[in-house]
Short mmCIF file of C-alpha atoms in Angstrom, two decimals:
data_model
loop_
_atom_site.label_atom_id
_atom_site.label_comp_id
_atom_site.label_asym_id
_atom_site.label_seq_id
_atom_site.Cartn_x
_atom_site.Cartn_y
_atom_site.Cartn_z
CA MET A 11 58.69 94.37 141.20
CA MET A 12 60.22 97.48 139.68
CA GLY A 13 59.92 95.97 136.21
CA ILE A 14 56.30 95.00 136.76
CA TYR A 15 55.46 98.48 138.08
CA ALA A 16 57.13 100.13 135.10
CA VAL A 17 55.17 98.02 132.63
CA ALA A 18 51.90 98.74 134.46
CA GLN A 19 52.50 102.51 134.27
CA GLU A 20 53.41 102.53 130.57
CA PRO A 21 51.03 104.90 128.75
CA GLN A 22 48.46 103.16 126.56
CA LYS A 23 48.28 104.00 122.88
CA LEU A 24 44.95 105.56 121.96
CA THR A 25 43.24 104.93 118.64
CA THR A 26 41.76 108.11 117.17
CA VAL A 27 38.58 107.59 115.15
CA PRO A 28 37.93 110.37 112.59
CA GLU A 29 34.65 112.16 113.06
CA SER A 30 32.18 111.18 110.39
CA SER A 31 28.47 111.62 109.85
CA GLY A 32 28.34 108.21 108.17
CA LEU A 33 26.92 107.18 104.82
CA ARG A 34 23.85 109.30 104.10
CA ILE A 35 21.23 108.08 101.59
CA GLY A 36 18.61 110.50 100.29
CA VAL A 37 15.55 110.70 98.05
CA ASP A 38 14.50 113.93 96.34
CA PHE A 39 10.81 114.65 96.97
CA ALA A 40 10.83 117.93 95.05
CA LYS A 41 10.50 115.89 91.87
CA TYR A 42 7.12 114.59 92.98
CA VAL A 43 5.92 118.13 93.68
CA TYR A 44 7.14 119.23 90.24
CA GLN A 45 5.19 116.38 88.66
CA ILE A 46 1.99 118.05 89.89
CA VAL A 47 2.93 121.16 87.89
CA GLU A 48 4.30 119.26 84.88
CA PRO A 49 2.67 115.79 84.87
CA SER A 50 4.18 114.90 81.50
CA ILE A 51 7.61 114.50 83.17
CA THR A 52 8.03 111.73 85.74
CA GLY A 53 11.01 110.16 87.47
CA PHE A 54 12.97 109.82 90.67
CA GLU A 55 16.33 110.88 92.11
CA ALA A 56 18.49 109.47 94.92
CA SER A 57 21.78 110.54 96.46
CA LEU A 58 24.70 109.37 98.60
CA ASP A 59 27.17 111.43 100.58
CA TYR A 60 30.06 110.51 102.85
CA GLU A 61 32.43 112.63 104.93
CA ILE A 62 35.91 111.71 103.71
CA LYS A 63 37.57 114.16 106.13
CA PRO A 64 36.15 116.66 108.62
CA ASN A 65 33.71 118.96 106.76
CA TYR A 66 34.51 117.53 103.29
CA PHE A 67 31.86 115.28 101.71
CA ILE A 68 31.99 113.31 98.49
CA THR A 69 28.56 113.21 96.85
CA LEU A 70 26.90 110.99 94.24
CA GLU A 71 23.46 111.69 92.77
CA GLY A 72 21.50 109.90 90.10
CA GLY A 73 18.07 109.30 88.72
CA TYR A 74 15.70 108.47 85.89
CA GLU A 75 13.25 110.64 83.94
CA LYS A 76 10.56 110.00 81.37
CA ALA A 77 8.64 112.59 79.33
CA LEU A 78 5.35 111.91 77.53
CA PRO A 79 3.90 115.31 76.57
CA GLN A 80 0.35 115.26 75.27
CA SER A 81 -0.38 116.71 71.85
CA ASP A 82 -2.84 116.20 69.02
CA LEU A 83 -0.10 116.99 66.49
CA TYR A 84 2.44 114.29 67.37
CA ASN A 85 3.32 111.41 69.68
CA TYR A 86 6.56 112.10 71.53
CA LYS A 87 8.45 110.13 74.16
CA LEU A 88 11.75 110.59 75.95
CA SER A 89 13.48 108.60 78.69
CA GLY A 90 16.93 108.46 80.19
CA ILE A 91 19.23 108.22 83.16
CA TYR A 92 21.60 110.75 84.66
CA GLY A 93 24.26 111.05 87.30
CA ARG A 94 26.20 113.74 89.13
CA VAL A 95 29.43 113.47 91.09
CA GLY A 96 31.09 116.14 93.21
CA PHE A 97 31.83 117.31 96.70
CA ASP A 98 30.39 119.53 99.43
CA TYR A 99 32.20 121.65 102.00
CA ASN A 100 30.49 122.27 105.33
CA ILE A 101 30.89 125.92 106.31
CA ARG A 102 29.17 125.24 109.63
CA LYS A 103 32.12 123.65 111.44
CA LYS A 104 30.48 122.86 114.77
CA ARG A 105 31.00 119.17 115.56
CA ALA A 106 28.46 118.78 118.36
CA ASP A 107 26.02 117.36 115.78
CA ASN A 108 25.93 116.26 112.15
CA ASP A 109 23.88 119.17 110.77
CA ILE A 110 25.63 120.85 107.83
CA PHE A 111 25.29 124.01 105.77
CA PHE A 112 27.39 123.53 102.67
CA LEU A 113 28.72 124.78 99.36
CA GLY A 114 29.44 122.30 96.60
CA LEU A 115 30.30 121.55 92.99
CA ARG A 116 28.95 118.86 90.64
CA TYR A 117 29.66 117.39 87.23
CA GLY A 118 26.53 116.03 85.55
CA LEU A 119 26.06 113.54 82.71
CA SER A 120 22.78 112.50 81.07
CA ASN A 121 22.18 109.67 78.58
CA TYR A 122 18.70 109.55 77.07
CA THR A 123 16.67 108.63 74.00
CA GLN A 124 13.83 110.41 72.23
CA SER A 125 11.50 109.74 69.33
CA ALA A 126 8.44 111.26 67.72
CA THR A 127 5.79 109.67 65.51
CA ASP A 128 2.58 110.72 63.76
CA ILE A 129 3.81 114.31 63.31
CA GLN A 130 1.08 116.22 61.51
CA ILE A 131 2.53 118.28 58.65
CA THR A 132 0.50 120.93 56.86
CA ASN A 133 1.99 122.94 53.98
CA TYR A 134 1.25 124.27 50.49
CA TRP A 135 1.12 120.77 49.00
CA GLY A 136 -1.32 119.45 51.56
CA ASN A 137 -1.24 117.38 54.74
CA GLY A 138 1.16 114.63 55.69
CA ILE A 139 2.54 112.54 58.53
CA GLU A 140 6.21 112.26 59.42
CA SER A 141 8.28 110.73 62.21
CA VAL A 142 11.64 111.13 63.93
CA PRO A 143 13.27 107.75 64.64
CA SER A 144 14.63 106.98 68.09
CA GLU A 145 17.96 108.66 68.77
CA THR A 146 20.33 108.56 71.73
CA LEU A 147 21.69 111.85 73.09
CA ILE A 148 24.27 112.77 75.74
CA ALA A 149 24.59 116.02 77.72
CA HIS A 150 27.25 117.30 80.13
CA TRP A 151 26.93 120.17 82.59
CA ALA A 152 28.40 121.70 85.76
CA GLU A 153 26.60 122.78 88.92
CA ALA A 154 27.34 125.13 91.81
CA VAL A 155 25.35 124.07 94.87
CA VAL A 156 24.33 125.62 98.20
CA GLY A 157 22.25 123.72 100.73
CA MET A 158 21.78 122.26 104.18
CA LYS A 159 20.98 118.93 105.90
CA VAL A 160 19.47 118.90 109.38
CA GLU A 161 18.79 115.93 111.64
CA LEU A 162 15.20 115.65 112.86
CA PHE A 163 15.01 116.09 116.63
CA PHE A 164 12.51 113.23 117.02
CA ALA A 165 14.26 110.65 114.78
CA LYS A 166 17.94 109.86 115.15
CA ASN A 167 19.86 109.55 111.87
CA LEU A 168 16.91 110.92 109.85
CA PHE A 169 17.65 114.20 108.04
CA ILE A 170 15.82 116.68 105.87
CA GLY A 171 17.61 119.03 103.50
CA TRP A 172 17.40 121.29 100.51
CA THR A 173 19.70 122.55 97.77
CA VAL A 174 19.65 125.38 95.24
CA ARG A 175 21.73 124.76 92.13
CA GLY A 176 23.08 126.93 89.35
CA ARG A 177 23.55 124.76 86.24
CA LEU A 178 25.75 125.52 83.23
CA MET A 179 25.55 123.41 80.06
CA LEU A 180 28.99 122.25 78.88
CA ALA A 181 28.09 120.13 75.86
CA GLY A 182 25.13 118.32 74.38
CA ASN A 183 22.54 120.92 73.37
CA ASN A 184 23.27 121.00 69.63
CA TYR A 185 20.46 118.98 68.06
CA GLU A 186 20.44 117.84 64.44
CA THR A 187 16.83 116.70 64.17
CA LEU A 188 14.58 117.52 67.15
CA GLU A 189 15.07 119.59 70.30
CA PRO A 190 14.36 117.42 73.36
CA PHE A 191 11.38 118.22 75.54
CA THR A 192 13.73 118.14 78.56
CA ILE A 193 17.19 116.85 79.50
CA PRO A 194 17.01 114.33 82.36
CA GLY A 195 18.78 115.69 85.44
CA TYR A 196 19.33 119.11 83.87
CA GLY A 197 16.06 120.64 82.73
CA GLY A 198 15.17 122.86 79.79
CA ALA A 199 16.92 121.70 76.64
CA ASP A 200 17.17 125.22 75.19
CA ALA A 201 18.83 126.74 78.30
CA LYS A 202 22.60 127.26 78.46
CA ALA A 203 22.21 128.06 82.17
CA LEU A 204 19.38 127.63 84.66
CA VAL A 205 18.56 127.23 88.35
CA GLY A 206 17.26 124.04 89.96
CA ALA A 207 16.37 122.91 93.48
CA THR A 208 15.91 119.75 95.52
CA TRP A 209 14.14 118.92 98.78
CA SER A 210 15.22 115.58 100.19
CA LEU A 211 14.77 113.15 103.04
CA TYR A 212 17.94 111.33 104.14
CA TYR A 213 18.79 108.37 106.33
CA ASN A 214 22.25 108.28 107.85
CA ILE A 215 23.88 104.85 108.21
CA PRO A 216 26.47 105.39 111.00
CA VAL A 217 29.35 103.55 109.36
CA ARG A 218 32.97 104.61 108.83
CA PHE A 219 35.31 103.38 106.13
CA ASN A 220 38.72 103.93 107.70
#
């Protein structure tokens, strides 16, 4: 009886599950608003983030852009993909919910092609038409990010959020033939540094990869 009692009173081992907000998937809707202002540039952007340890999130972002500016002097087209990888740190450490206010860093890479045809040339010798054949370009940049993600009170696991980003070009803005109309994922091709923003809707899949 003593042995049975001792076994029954032996403390149970508890399994600790790390707190995690899950795998959050987002779509940037700011791009669609920007397309109203600049309809010649279209595209989409999506993101993933996951809390690898309390208040530290690994983040992946990527998208596609196409530019077809209208002009009577040339026909120009550009298209490409881009991606960013980095991390966010939640400076709002309350764990009662999964809302975060964060600072982050990103590394960005863009791979895109451009071409121009029917370029109208007028000079001393008269008029002419030239073209720039399709060329593939690559750009690299870094971003400092501040933002927040807040769960909607009426929809569990549905979040809205925004970011403001300071971007710094690292390499890829030295052009031999033609300056791009834009750099997918970055912005103005002639800018060594600029500011961007996103406004996104996220869905949180409550999974943990332990």
